[in-house]
PDB file of C-alpha atoms in Angstrom:
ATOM      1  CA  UNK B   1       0.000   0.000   0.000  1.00 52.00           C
ATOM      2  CA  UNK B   2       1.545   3.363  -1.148  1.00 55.00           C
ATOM      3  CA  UNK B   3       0.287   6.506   0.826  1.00 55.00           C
ATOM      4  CA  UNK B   4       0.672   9.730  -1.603  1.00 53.00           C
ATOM      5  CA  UNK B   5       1.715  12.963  -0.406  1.00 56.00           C
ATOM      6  CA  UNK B   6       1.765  15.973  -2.432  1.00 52.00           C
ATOM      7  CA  UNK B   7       3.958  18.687  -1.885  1.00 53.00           C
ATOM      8  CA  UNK B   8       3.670  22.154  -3.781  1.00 52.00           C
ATOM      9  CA  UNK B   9       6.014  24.619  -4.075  1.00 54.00           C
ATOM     10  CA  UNK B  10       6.092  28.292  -5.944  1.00 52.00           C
ATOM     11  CA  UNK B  11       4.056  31.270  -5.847  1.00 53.00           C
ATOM     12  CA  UNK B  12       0.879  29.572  -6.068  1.00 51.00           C
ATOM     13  CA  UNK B  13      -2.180  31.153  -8.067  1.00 52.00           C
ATOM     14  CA  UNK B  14      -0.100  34.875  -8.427  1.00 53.00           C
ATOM     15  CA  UNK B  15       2.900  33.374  -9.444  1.00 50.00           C
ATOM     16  CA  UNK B  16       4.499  32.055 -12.778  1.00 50.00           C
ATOM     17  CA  UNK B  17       6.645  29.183 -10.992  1.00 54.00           C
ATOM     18  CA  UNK B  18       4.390  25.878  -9.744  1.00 54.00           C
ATOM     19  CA  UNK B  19       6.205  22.716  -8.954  1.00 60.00           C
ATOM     20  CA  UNK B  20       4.824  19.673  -7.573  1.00 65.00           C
ATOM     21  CA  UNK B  21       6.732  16.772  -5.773  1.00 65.00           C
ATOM     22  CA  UNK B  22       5.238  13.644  -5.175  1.00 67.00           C
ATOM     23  CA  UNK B  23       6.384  11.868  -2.029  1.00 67.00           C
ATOM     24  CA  UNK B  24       5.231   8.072  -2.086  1.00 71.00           C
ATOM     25  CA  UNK B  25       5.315   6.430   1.476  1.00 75.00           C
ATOM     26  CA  UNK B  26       5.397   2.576   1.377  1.00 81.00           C
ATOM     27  CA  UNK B  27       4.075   0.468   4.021  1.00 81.00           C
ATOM     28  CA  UNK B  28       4.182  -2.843   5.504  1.00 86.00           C
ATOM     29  CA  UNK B  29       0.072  -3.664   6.783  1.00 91.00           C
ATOM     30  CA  UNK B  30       1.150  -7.300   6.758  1.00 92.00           C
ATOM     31  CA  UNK B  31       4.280  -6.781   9.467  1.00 92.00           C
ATOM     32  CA  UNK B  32       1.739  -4.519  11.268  1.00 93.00           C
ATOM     33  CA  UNK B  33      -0.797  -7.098  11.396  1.00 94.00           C
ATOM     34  CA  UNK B  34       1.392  -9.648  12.301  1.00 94.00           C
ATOM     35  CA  UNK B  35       2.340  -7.944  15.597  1.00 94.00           C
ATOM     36  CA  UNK B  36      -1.220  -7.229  16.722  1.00 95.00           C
ATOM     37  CA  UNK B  37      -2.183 -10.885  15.746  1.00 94.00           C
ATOM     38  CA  UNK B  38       1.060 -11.929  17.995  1.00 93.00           C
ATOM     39  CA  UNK B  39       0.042  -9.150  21.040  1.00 93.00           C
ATOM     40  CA  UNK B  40      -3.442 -10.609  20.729  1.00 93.00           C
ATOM     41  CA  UNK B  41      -2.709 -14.183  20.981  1.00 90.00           C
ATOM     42  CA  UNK B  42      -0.767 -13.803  23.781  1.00 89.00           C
ATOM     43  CA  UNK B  43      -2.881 -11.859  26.118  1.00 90.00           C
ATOM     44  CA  UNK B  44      -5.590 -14.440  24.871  1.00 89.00           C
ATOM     45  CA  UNK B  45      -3.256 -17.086  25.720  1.00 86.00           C
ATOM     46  CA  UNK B  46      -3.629 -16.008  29.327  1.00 86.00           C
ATOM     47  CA  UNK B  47      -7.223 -16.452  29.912  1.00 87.00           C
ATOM     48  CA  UNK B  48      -7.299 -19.964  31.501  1.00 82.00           C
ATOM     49  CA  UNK B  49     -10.175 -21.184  28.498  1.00 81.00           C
ATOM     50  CA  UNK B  50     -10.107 -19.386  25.566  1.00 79.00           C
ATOM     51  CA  UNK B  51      -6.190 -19.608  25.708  1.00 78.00           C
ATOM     52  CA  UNK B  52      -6.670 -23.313  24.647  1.00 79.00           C
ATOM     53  CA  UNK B  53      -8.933 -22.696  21.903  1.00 84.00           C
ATOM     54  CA  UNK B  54      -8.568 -19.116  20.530  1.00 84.00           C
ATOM     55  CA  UNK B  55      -5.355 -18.504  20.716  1.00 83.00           C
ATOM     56  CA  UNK B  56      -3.282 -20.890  18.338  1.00 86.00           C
ATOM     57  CA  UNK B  57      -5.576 -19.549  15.583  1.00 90.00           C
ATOM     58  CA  UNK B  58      -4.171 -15.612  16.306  1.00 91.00           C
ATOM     59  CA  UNK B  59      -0.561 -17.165  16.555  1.00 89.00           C
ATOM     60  CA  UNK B  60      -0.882 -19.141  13.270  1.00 91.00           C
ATOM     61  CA  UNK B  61      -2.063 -16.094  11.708  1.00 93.00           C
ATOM     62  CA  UNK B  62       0.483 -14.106  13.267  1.00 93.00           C
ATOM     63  CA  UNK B  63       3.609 -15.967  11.447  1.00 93.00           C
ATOM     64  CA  UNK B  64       1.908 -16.399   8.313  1.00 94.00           C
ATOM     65  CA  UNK B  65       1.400 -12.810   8.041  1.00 94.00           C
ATOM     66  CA  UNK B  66       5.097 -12.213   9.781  1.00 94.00           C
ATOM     67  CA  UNK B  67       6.399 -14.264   6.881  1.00 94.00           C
ATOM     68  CA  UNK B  68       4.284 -12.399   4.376  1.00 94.00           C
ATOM     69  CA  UNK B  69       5.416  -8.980   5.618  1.00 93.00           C
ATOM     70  CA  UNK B  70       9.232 -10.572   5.289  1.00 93.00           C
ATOM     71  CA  UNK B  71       8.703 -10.483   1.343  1.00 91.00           C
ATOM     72  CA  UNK B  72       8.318  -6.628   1.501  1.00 88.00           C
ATOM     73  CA  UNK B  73      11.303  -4.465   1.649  1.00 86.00           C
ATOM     74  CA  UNK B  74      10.088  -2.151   4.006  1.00 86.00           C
ATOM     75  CA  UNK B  75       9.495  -2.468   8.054  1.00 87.00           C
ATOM     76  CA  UNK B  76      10.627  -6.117   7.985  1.00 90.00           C
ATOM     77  CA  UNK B  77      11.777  -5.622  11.602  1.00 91.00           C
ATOM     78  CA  UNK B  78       8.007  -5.715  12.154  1.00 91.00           C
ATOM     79  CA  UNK B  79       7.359  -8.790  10.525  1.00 92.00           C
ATOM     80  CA  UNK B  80      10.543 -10.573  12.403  1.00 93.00           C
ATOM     81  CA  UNK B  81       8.716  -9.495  15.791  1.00 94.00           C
ATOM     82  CA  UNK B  82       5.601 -10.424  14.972  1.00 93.00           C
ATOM     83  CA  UNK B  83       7.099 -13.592  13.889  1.00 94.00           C
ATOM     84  CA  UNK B  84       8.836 -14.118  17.263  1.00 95.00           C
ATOM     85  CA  UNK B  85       6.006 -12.946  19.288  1.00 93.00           C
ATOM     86  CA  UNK B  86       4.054 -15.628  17.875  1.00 91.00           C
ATOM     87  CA  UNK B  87       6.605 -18.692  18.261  1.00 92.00           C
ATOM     88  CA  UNK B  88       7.473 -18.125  21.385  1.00 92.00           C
ATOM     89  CA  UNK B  89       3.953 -17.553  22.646  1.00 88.00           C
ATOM     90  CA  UNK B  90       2.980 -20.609  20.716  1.00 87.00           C
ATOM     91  CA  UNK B  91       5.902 -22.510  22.329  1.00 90.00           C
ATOM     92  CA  UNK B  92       5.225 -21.285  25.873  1.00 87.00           C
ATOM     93  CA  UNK B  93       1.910 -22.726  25.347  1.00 85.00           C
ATOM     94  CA  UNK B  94       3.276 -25.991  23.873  1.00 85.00           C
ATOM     95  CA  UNK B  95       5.768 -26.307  27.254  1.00 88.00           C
ATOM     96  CA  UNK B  96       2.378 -25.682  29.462  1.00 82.00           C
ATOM     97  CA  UNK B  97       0.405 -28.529  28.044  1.00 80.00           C
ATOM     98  CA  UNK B  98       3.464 -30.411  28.532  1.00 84.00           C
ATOM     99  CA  UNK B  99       3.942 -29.777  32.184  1.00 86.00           C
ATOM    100  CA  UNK B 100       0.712 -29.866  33.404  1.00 81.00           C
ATOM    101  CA  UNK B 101      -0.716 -33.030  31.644  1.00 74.00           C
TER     102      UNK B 101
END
């Protein structure tokens, strides 16, 4: 997604000099996604029930999004957290089950 911003310089209507610069500011919704997918999954994860059954789908989502976001060249530090957020949440989770059954 490309966000455009105009800029104008000259002497506007009076003037004879108009020039117009076009500033084009990429983003990265899929790294951005991926992190609130991640945040979400793990305060999820903390509710004793719907940790068990709501949460793996927001961590799933959460890497598959992270590796998405990896693809772009912009805010792929975003996309690595997001990524990481997710595993270790989902691992955490993994070591739980483990422990207590």
């Amino acid at each position: 997604m490309k966000n455009v911003i105009k800029i104008f310089h000259g002497k506007g209507m009076i003037g004879l000099e108009h020039h117009q610069h076009v500033v084009e500011k990429e983003t990265n919704a899929a790294a951005s996604l991926s992190i609130l997918l991640a945040v979400l999954g793990f305060i999820l994860s903390l509710i004793p029930l719907v940790g068990w059954i709501l949460a793996p789908f927001f961590w799933v989502l959460a890497i598959l999004f992270g590796m998405v976001g990896l693809h772009k060249e912009v805010n792929r530090g975003a996309a690595i957290l997001g990524i990481a957020i997710g595993f270790v949440t989902f691992m955490y989770k993994i070591a739980l089950m483990q422990i207590f059954s």
